[in-house]
């Protein structure tokens, strides 16, 4: 744990990239908790229009992130891409802050800001490139440690922004904060190497863009993506279900929801560092399986809760499982293509997109047929199915070209 932190501190480029990912998380943490409130309550969008906006935004984000991830391998100069994409984020967030209206909100959220969302993938690609000369498990541990700073931003920013603009008529100031974060990322990227050294594990192979896309679309790779989406989608499903159980079934208050969410995010940070340190001893698939089982146990136990305080007690196993499922998939996918971090990282937005889709289907079906507690048990089944799929597919791990 401390070894990874010391390594990051001793290498200026890694330290800079860690700062940038914290700023990226801060931009998300400033706006995403208030996205639906701003769109529907403050700007007057309908629920249906907002649902369409979320879907279109997700589709644009995954398309852009995958394309730029592959292009970053082919171009090499990730600094320029990050700088431009961060400026796009500043433009998108700034437009909403300065010109709050439904047309501006839709255009910025669905078309411009998805370019900024690709910055996080490109930062992790750069982290992987910076650690390419290290043993695989050391590189993976540093990756997971850097990921913990995203959670740190989520612990700090939602509450800080909510407190800062509590007396304002609306939450548009949150988009101003996000624009500032994007500008700081663009400024920071100027200090990255103009053209990073070629990945030392890459060999001489340089797959073309269409060839790389075809590698992502092979049945084996798609099966891995679906299995991982089943596993990590349990986090999205649980984050939808447990607040409803807490309020509707246990008689909790909205304040309890905020406190429980904050505690889980806070506890995730030390657990991410612990999982990162365990990578030196355990295979990454073992950590994913343990994390998945812990999270499945959380969801199962959730259904037996009879009082709000019991949900507070469950924040520790929830955080332990979520920490593994949030920090390890990126490294898992990058390890499939060790010489091409951009291609491996492209799986992360695909995983997110598939996870969101599976969660929507499971929640919509489960809540209607089985209620909230029954939906939690469907989440347990999702986690077990994802673990089973990854274990079976591990026997067919490809050799990277």
Coordinates of C-alpha atoms in Angstrom, one line a residue:
X1 CA 0.0 0.0 0.0
X2 CA 2.6 2.5 1.1
X3 CA 5.0 1.3 -1.6
X4 CA 2.6 2.4 -4.3
X5 CA 2.1 5.8 -2.7
X6 CA 5.8 6.3 -2.3
X7 CA 6.4 5.3 -5.9
X8 CA 3.8 7.8 -7.1
X9 CA 5.3 10.6 -4.9
X10 CA 8.8 9.8 -6.2
X11 CA 7.8 10.1 -9.9
X12 CA 6.6 13.6 -10.9
X13 CA 4.7 12.3 -14.0
X14 CA 2.7 9.8 -11.9
X15 CA 2.1 12.5 -9.3
X16 CA 0.9 14.9 -11.9
X17 CA -1.4 12.2 -13.4
X18 CA -2.8 11.4 -10.0
X19 CA -3.6 15.1 -9.5
X20 CA -5.3 15.2 -12.8
X21 CA -7.5 12.2 -12.0
X22 CA -8.4 13.8 -8.7
X23 CA -9.5 16.9 -10.7
X24 CA -11.5 14.7 -13.1
X25 CA -13.2 13.1 -10.2
X26 CA -13.9 16.5 -8.7
X27 CA -15.6 17.6 -11.9
X28 CA -17.8 14.6 -11.8
X29 CA -18.4 14.8 -8.0
X30 CA -19.4 18.5 -8.4
X31 CA -22.1 17.9 -11.0
X32 CA -23.4 14.3 -11.3
X33 CA -25.2 14.2 -7.9
X34 CA -27.1 17.3 -9.0
X35 CA -27.6 16.4 -12.6
X36 CA -31.2 15.2 -12.4
X37 CA -32.2 17.9 -10.0
X38 CA -30.8 20.6 -12.2
X39 CA -32.3 19.2 -15.4
X40 CA -35.8 18.3 -14.2
X41 CA -36.5 20.7 -11.3
X42 CA -34.5 23.8 -12.1
X43 CA -34.5 23.8 -16.0
X44 CA -37.9 22.0 -16.4
X45 CA -37.0 19.0 -18.5
X46 CA -39.5 16.1 -18.4
X47 CA -38.6 12.8 -16.9
X48 CA -38.8 11.1 -20.3
X49 CA -36.6 13.7 -21.9
X50 CA -34.1 13.3 -19.1
X51 CA -34.0 9.5 -19.6
X52 CA -33.3 9.9 -23.3
X53 CA -30.6 12.4 -22.5
X54 CA -28.9 10.0 -20.1
X55 CA -29.0 7.2 -22.8
X56 CA -27.6 9.4 -25.6
X57 CA -24.9 10.8 -23.3
X58 CA -23.8 7.2 -22.3
X59 CA -23.8 6.2 -26.0
X60 CA -21.7 9.2 -27.0
X61 CA -19.3 8.7 -24.1
X62 CA -18.6 5.1 -24.8
X63 CA -18.1 5.7 -28.5
X64 CA -15.7 8.6 -27.9
X65 CA -13.8 6.9 -25.1
X66 CA -13.2 3.7 -27.1
X67 CA -12.2 5.6 -30.3
X68 CA -9.7 7.9 -28.4
X69 CA -8.3 5.0 -26.4
X70 CA -7.4 3.1 -29.6
X71 CA -6.1 6.3 -31.3
X72 CA -3.9 7.1 -28.3
X73 CA -2.0 3.8 -28.9
X74 CA -1.6 4.7 -32.6
X75 CA -0.6 8.4 -32.1
X76 CA 1.5 8.1 -29.0
X77 CA 1.1 11.8 -28.0
X78 CA -1.6 11.5 -25.4
X79 CA -0.8 14.9 -24.0
X80 CA -2.4 16.8 -26.9
X81 CA -5.5 14.6 -26.8
X82 CA -5.9 15.2 -23.1
X83 CA -5.4 18.9 -23.4
X84 CA -8.0 19.3 -26.2
X85 CA -10.5 17.0 -24.5
X86 CA -10.1 18.9 -21.2
X87 CA -10.8 22.2 -23.0
X88 CA -13.9 20.7 -24.4
X89 CA -15.0 19.9 -20.9
X90 CA -14.4 23.5 -19.8
X91 CA -16.5 24.7 -22.8
X92 CA -19.3 22.3 -22.0
X93 CA -19.5 22.9 -18.2
X94 CA -18.9 26.6 -18.7
X95 CA -21.7 26.9 -21.2
X96 CA -24.2 25.4 -18.8
X97 CA -22.9 27.7 -16.0
X98 CA -23.1 30.9 -18.1
X99 CA -26.1 30.1 -20.3
X100 CA -28.5 27.9 -18.3
X101 CA -31.3 26.7 -20.6
X102 CA -32.6 23.4 -21.8
X103 CA -31.0 23.6 -25.3
X104 CA -27.6 24.5 -23.9
X105 CA -27.9 21.8 -21.2
X106 CA -28.8 19.1 -23.7
X107 CA -26.1 20.1 -26.2
X108 CA -23.4 20.4 -23.6
X109 CA -24.3 17.2 -21.7
X110 CA -24.9 14.9 -24.7
X111 CA -22.3 16.2 -27.2
X112 CA -19.5 18.2 -25.6
X113 CA -19.0 16.9 -22.1
X114 CA -18.6 13.2 -23.3
X115 CA -15.3 14.3 -24.9
X116 CA -14.2 15.4 -21.5
X117 CA -15.3 12.1 -20.0
X118 CA -12.7 10.3 -22.1
X119 CA -10.0 12.1 -20.2
X120 CA -10.1 9.7 -17.3
X121 CA -9.5 6.8 -19.6
X122 CA -6.6 8.6 -21.3
X123 CA -5.1 9.4 -17.9
X124 CA -5.2 5.8 -16.9
X125 CA -3.6 4.9 -20.2
X126 CA -0.8 7.3 -19.4
X127 CA -0.4 5.8 -15.9
X128 CA -0.1 2.4 -17.5
X129 CA 2.5 3.6 -20.0
X130 CA 4.5 5.3 -17.2
X131 CA 4.6 2.0 -15.2
X132 CA 5.2 -0.3 -18.2
X133 CA 8.8 -1.1 -17.1
X134 CA 7.6 -2.3 -13.7
X135 CA 6.6 -5.9 -12.8
X136 CA 2.9 -6.5 -13.8
X137 CA 1.6 -6.6 -10.2
X138 CA 3.5 -3.5 -9.2
X139 CA 2.0 -1.7 -12.2
X140 CA -1.5 -3.0 -11.3
X141 CA -1.1 -1.8 -7.6
X142 CA -0.2 1.7 -8.8
X143 CA -3.2 1.7 -11.1
X144 CA -5.5 0.8 -8.2
X145 CA -3.9 3.4 -5.9
X146 CA -4.4 6.1 -8.5
X147 CA -8.0 5.0 -8.8
X148 CA -8.5 5.6 -5.1
X149 CA -8.1 9.3 -5.7
X150 CA -11.3 9.3 -7.8
X151 CA -13.1 8.1 -4.7
X152 CA -11.4 10.7 -2.6
X153 CA -12.7 13.4 -4.9
X154 CA -16.2 11.9 -4.5
X155 CA -15.9 12.0 -0.7
X156 CA -15.0 15.7 -0.8
X157 CA -16.8 17.4 -3.7
X158 CA -20.5 16.6 -3.4
X159 CA -20.7 17.8 0.2
X160 CA -18.4 20.8 -0.5
X161 CA -20.4 21.9 -3.5
X162 CA -23.7 21.4 -1.8
X163 CA -22.6 23.4 1.2
X164 CA -21.1 26.2 -0.9
X165 CA -24.2 26.7 -3.0
X166 CA -26.8 25.8 -0.3
X167 CA -28.1 29.4 -0.2
X168 CA -28.1 29.9 -4.0
X169 CA -31.3 29.8 -6.0
X170 CA -29.9 26.9 -8.1
X171 CA -26.9 24.6 -8.4
X172 CA -25.5 26.1 -11.6
X173 CA -22.4 27.1 -9.7
X174 CA -21.5 23.4 -9.6
X175 CA -20.9 23.5 -13.3
X176 CA -18.7 26.5 -12.9
X177 CA -16.6 24.4 -10.4
X178 CA -16.4 21.6 -13.0
X179 CA -15.3 24.0 -15.7
X180 CA -12.5 25.2 -13.5
X181 CA -11.4 21.6 -12.8
X182 CA -11.4 20.9 -16.6
X183 CA -9.2 24.0 -17.2
X184 CA -6.8 22.9 -14.5
X185 CA -6.5 19.5 -16.1
X186 CA -5.8 21.1 -19.5
X187 CA -3.1 23.3 -17.8
X188 CA -1.6 20.4 -16.0
X189 CA -1.4 18.3 -19.2
X190 CA 1.0 20.8 -20.6
X191 CA 3.6 19.4 -18.2
X192 CA 3.3 15.8 -19.5
X193 CA 5.8 14.5 -22.0
X194 CA 5.0 15.7 -25.5
X195 CA 5.4 12.2 -26.8
X196 CA 5.7 9.4 -24.2
X197 CA 8.4 6.8 -24.8
X198 CA 7.0 3.7 -26.7
X199 CA 5.6 1.1 -24.4
X200 CA 8.5 -1.2 -23.6
X201 CA 6.3 -4.3 -23.6
X202 CA 4.6 -3.4 -26.9
X203 CA 7.0 -5.1 -29.3
X204 CA 6.8 -4.0 -32.9
X205 CA 3.1 -4.7 -33.5
X206 CA 0.9 -1.6 -34.3
X207 CA -2.6 -2.6 -34.9
X208 CA -4.7 -0.3 -37.1
X209 CA -7.8 1.3 -35.8
X210 CA -10.3 -1.1 -37.5
X211 CA -8.1 -4.0 -36.5
X212 CA -8.2 -2.9 -32.9
X213 CA -11.9 -2.5 -33.0
X214 CA -12.2 -6.1 -34.4
X215 CA -10.2 -7.3 -31.4
X216 CA -12.7 -5.7 -29.0
X217 CA -15.6 -7.3 -30.9
X218 CA -14.4 -11.0 -30.8
X219 CA -16.8 -13.4 -29.0
X220 CA -14.2 -14.1 -26.3
X221 CA -13.7 -10.4 -25.6
X222 CA -17.4 -9.6 -25.6
X223 CA -18.0 -12.5 -23.2
X224 CA -15.4 -11.0 -20.9
X225 CA -17.0 -7.6 -21.1
X226 CA -20.5 -9.0 -20.4
X227 CA -19.2 -11.1 -17.4
X228 CA -17.4 -8.1 -16.0
X229 CA -20.5 -5.9 -16.5
X230 CA -22.6 -8.4 -14.6
X231 CA -20.2 -8.3 -11.7
X232 CA -19.6 -4.5 -11.6
X233 CA -23.2 -3.8 -12.5
X234 CA -24.2 -5.0 -9.0
X235 CA -22.7 -1.7 -7.7
X236 CA -25.0 0.4 -9.9
X237 CA -28.0 -1.9 -9.0
X238 CA -27.3 -1.7 -5.3
X239 CA -26.9 2.1 -5.4
X240 CA -30.4 2.2 -6.8
X241 CA -32.0 -0.4 -4.5
X242 CA -30.5 0.2 -1.0
X243 CA -31.8 3.9 -0.8
X244 CA -35.3 2.7 -1.7
X245 CA -35.1 -0.1 0.9
X246 CA -33.8 2.3 3.5
X247 CA -36.6 4.8 2.9
X248 CA -39.6 2.7 1.8
X249 CA -39.0 -0.5 3.9
X250 CA -37.0 0.6 6.9
X251 CA -38.4 4.0 7.5
X252 CA -35.2 5.9 7.1
X253 CA -34.8 9.5 6.1
X254 CA -33.2 11.2 3.1
X255 CA -30.4 12.3 5.4
X256 CA -29.6 8.7 6.2
X257 CA -29.2 8.1 2.4
X258 CA -26.6 10.8 2.2
X259 CA -24.7 9.7 5.3
X260 CA -24.6 6.0 4.2
X261 CA -23.4 6.9 0.7
X262 CA -20.7 9.2 2.1
X263 CA -19.5 6.5 4.5
X264 CA -19.3 3.9 1.7
X265 CA -17.3 6.3 -0.4
X266 CA -15.0 7.1 2.5
X267 CA -14.4 3.5 3.4
X268 CA -13.7 2.6 -0.2
X269 CA -10.4 4.6 -0.2
X270 CA -8.5 2.5 2.4
X271 CA -9.9 -0.7 1.0
X272 CA -8.7 0.3 -2.5
X273 CA -5.2 0.8 -1.1
X274 CA -5.5 -2.6 0.7
X275 CA -6.5 -4.4 -2.5
X276 CA -3.7 -2.7 -4.3
X277 CA -1.2 -4.0 -1.8
X278 CA -2.7 -7.5 -2.0
X279 CA -2.0 -7.6 -5.8
X280 CA 1.6 -8.6 -4.9
X281 CA 0.2 -11.8 -3.3
X282 CA -3.0 -12.5 -5.1
X283 CA -4.1 -12.9 -8.7
X284 CA -6.3 -10.0 -9.9
X285 CA -9.1 -12.5 -10.7
X286 CA -9.0 -13.8 -7.1
X287 CA -9.4 -10.2 -5.8
X288 CA -12.3 -9.6 -8.2
X289 CA -14.0 -12.8 -7.0
X290 CA -13.5 -12.0 -3.3
X291 CA -14.8 -8.4 -3.9
X292 CA -17.8 -9.8 -5.8
X293 CA -18.6 -12.3 -3.1
X294 CA -18.4 -9.6 -0.4
X295 CA -20.7 -7.3 -2.4
X296 CA -23.1 -10.2 -3.0
X297 CA -23.1 -10.9 0.7
X298 CA -23.9 -7.2 1.3
X299 CA -26.8 -7.3 -1.1
X300 CA -28.2 -10.5 0.4
X301 CA -27.8 -9.2 4.0
X302 CA -29.5 -6.0 3.0
X303 CA -32.8 -7.9 2.4
X304 CA -32.8 -9.0 6.1
X305 CA -32.4 -5.5 7.5
X306 CA -35.1 -4.4 9.9
X307 CA -33.8 -1.0 11.0
X308 CA -31.8 1.8 9.4
X309 CA -28.8 1.3 11.8
X310 CA -28.2 -2.1 10.3
X311 CA -27.6 -0.5 6.9
X312 CA -25.0 1.7 8.6
X313 CA -23.2 -1.5 9.8
X314 CA -23.2 -2.8 6.3
X315 CA -21.2 0.1 4.9
X316 CA -17.9 -1.6 5.7
X317 CA -18.5 -4.9 3.7
X318 CA -20.2 -2.8 1.0
X319 CA -17.1 -0.6 0.7
X320 CA -14.7 -3.5 0.8
X321 CA -16.5 -5.2 -2.1
X322 CA -17.1 -2.1 -4.1
X323 CA -13.4 -1.0 -3.7
X324 CA -12.3 -4.2 -5.5
X325 CA -15.0 -4.0 -8.2
X326 CA -14.2 -0.3 -8.9
X327 CA -10.4 -0.4 -8.9
X328 CA -9.5 -3.8 -10.4
X329 CA -11.5 -4.1 -13.8
X330 CA -9.4 -1.4 -15.5
X331 CA -6.1 -3.3 -14.7
X332 CA -7.8 -6.6 -15.6
X333 CA -8.6 -5.3 -19.1
X334 CA -5.2 -3.6 -19.6
X335 CA -3.5 -6.9 -18.8
X336 CA -5.2 -8.5 -21.7
X337 CA -3.3 -6.1 -24.0
X338 CA -0.1 -5.3 -22.1
X339 CA 1.5 -3.6 -25.0
X340 CA -1.4 -1.4 -25.9
X341 CA -2.8 0.3 -22.8
X342 CA -5.3 2.4 -24.8
X343 CA -6.9 -0.7 -26.3
X344 CA -7.2 -2.4 -22.9
X345 CA -8.5 0.8 -21.3
X346 CA -11.2 1.0 -24.0
X347 CA -13.0 -1.9 -22.3
X348 CA -13.7 0.2 -19.2
X349 CA -16.3 2.5 -20.9
X350 CA -17.7 -0.5 -22.6
X351 CA -18.0 -2.2 -19.3
X352 CA -19.7 0.9 -17.8
X353 CA -22.2 1.1 -20.7
X354 CA -23.1 -2.6 -20.5
X355 CA -23.3 -2.4 -16.7
X356 CA -25.8 0.5 -16.9
X357 CA -27.9 -1.4 -19.5
X358 CA -28.0 -4.6 -17.5
X359 CA -28.8 -2.7 -14.3
X360 CA -31.7 -0.9 -16.0
X361 CA -33.1 -4.2 -17.2
X362 CA -32.7 -6.0 -13.9
X363 CA -34.1 -3.1 -11.8
X364 CA -37.0 -2.5 -14.1
X365 CA -38.0 -6.2 -14.2
X366 CA -37.1 -7.0 -10.6
X367 CA -38.8 -4.0 -8.9
X368 CA -42.0 -4.7 -10.8
X369 CA -42.1 -8.5 -10.2
X370 CA -40.3 -9.0 -6.9
X371 CA -40.1 -5.7 -5.1
X372 CA -36.9 -4.0 -3.9
X373 CA -35.7 -6.9 -1.7
X374 CA -36.3 -9.3 -4.5
X375 CA -34.3 -7.1 -6.9
X376 CA -31.4 -7.2 -4.4
X377 CA -31.4 -11.0 -4.7
X378 CA -31.2 -10.6 -8.5
X379 CA -28.1 -8.5 -7.9
X380 CA -26.6 -11.4 -5.9
X381 CA -27.3 -13.6 -8.9
X382 CA -25.6 -11.1 -11.2
X383 CA -22.5 -11.0 -9.1
X384 CA -22.3 -14.8 -9.0
X385 CA -22.9 -15.1 -12.7
X386 CA -20.2 -12.5 -13.4
X387 CA -17.6 -14.3 -11.2
X388 CA -18.4 -17.7 -12.8
X389 CA -18.1 -16.2 -16.3
X390 CA -14.7 -14.6 -15.6
X391 CA -13.3 -17.8 -14.0
X392 CA -14.4 -19.9 -17.0
X393 CA -13.0 -17.4 -19.5
X394 CA -9.7 -17.1 -17.6
X395 CA -8.8 -20.5 -19.0
X396 CA -8.9 -19.0 -22.5
X397 CA -6.9 -15.8 -21.7
X398 CA -5.4 -14.7 -25.1
X399 CA -1.8 -13.9 -25.7
X400 CA -1.4 -10.2 -26.6
X401 CA -0.1 -9.4 -30.0

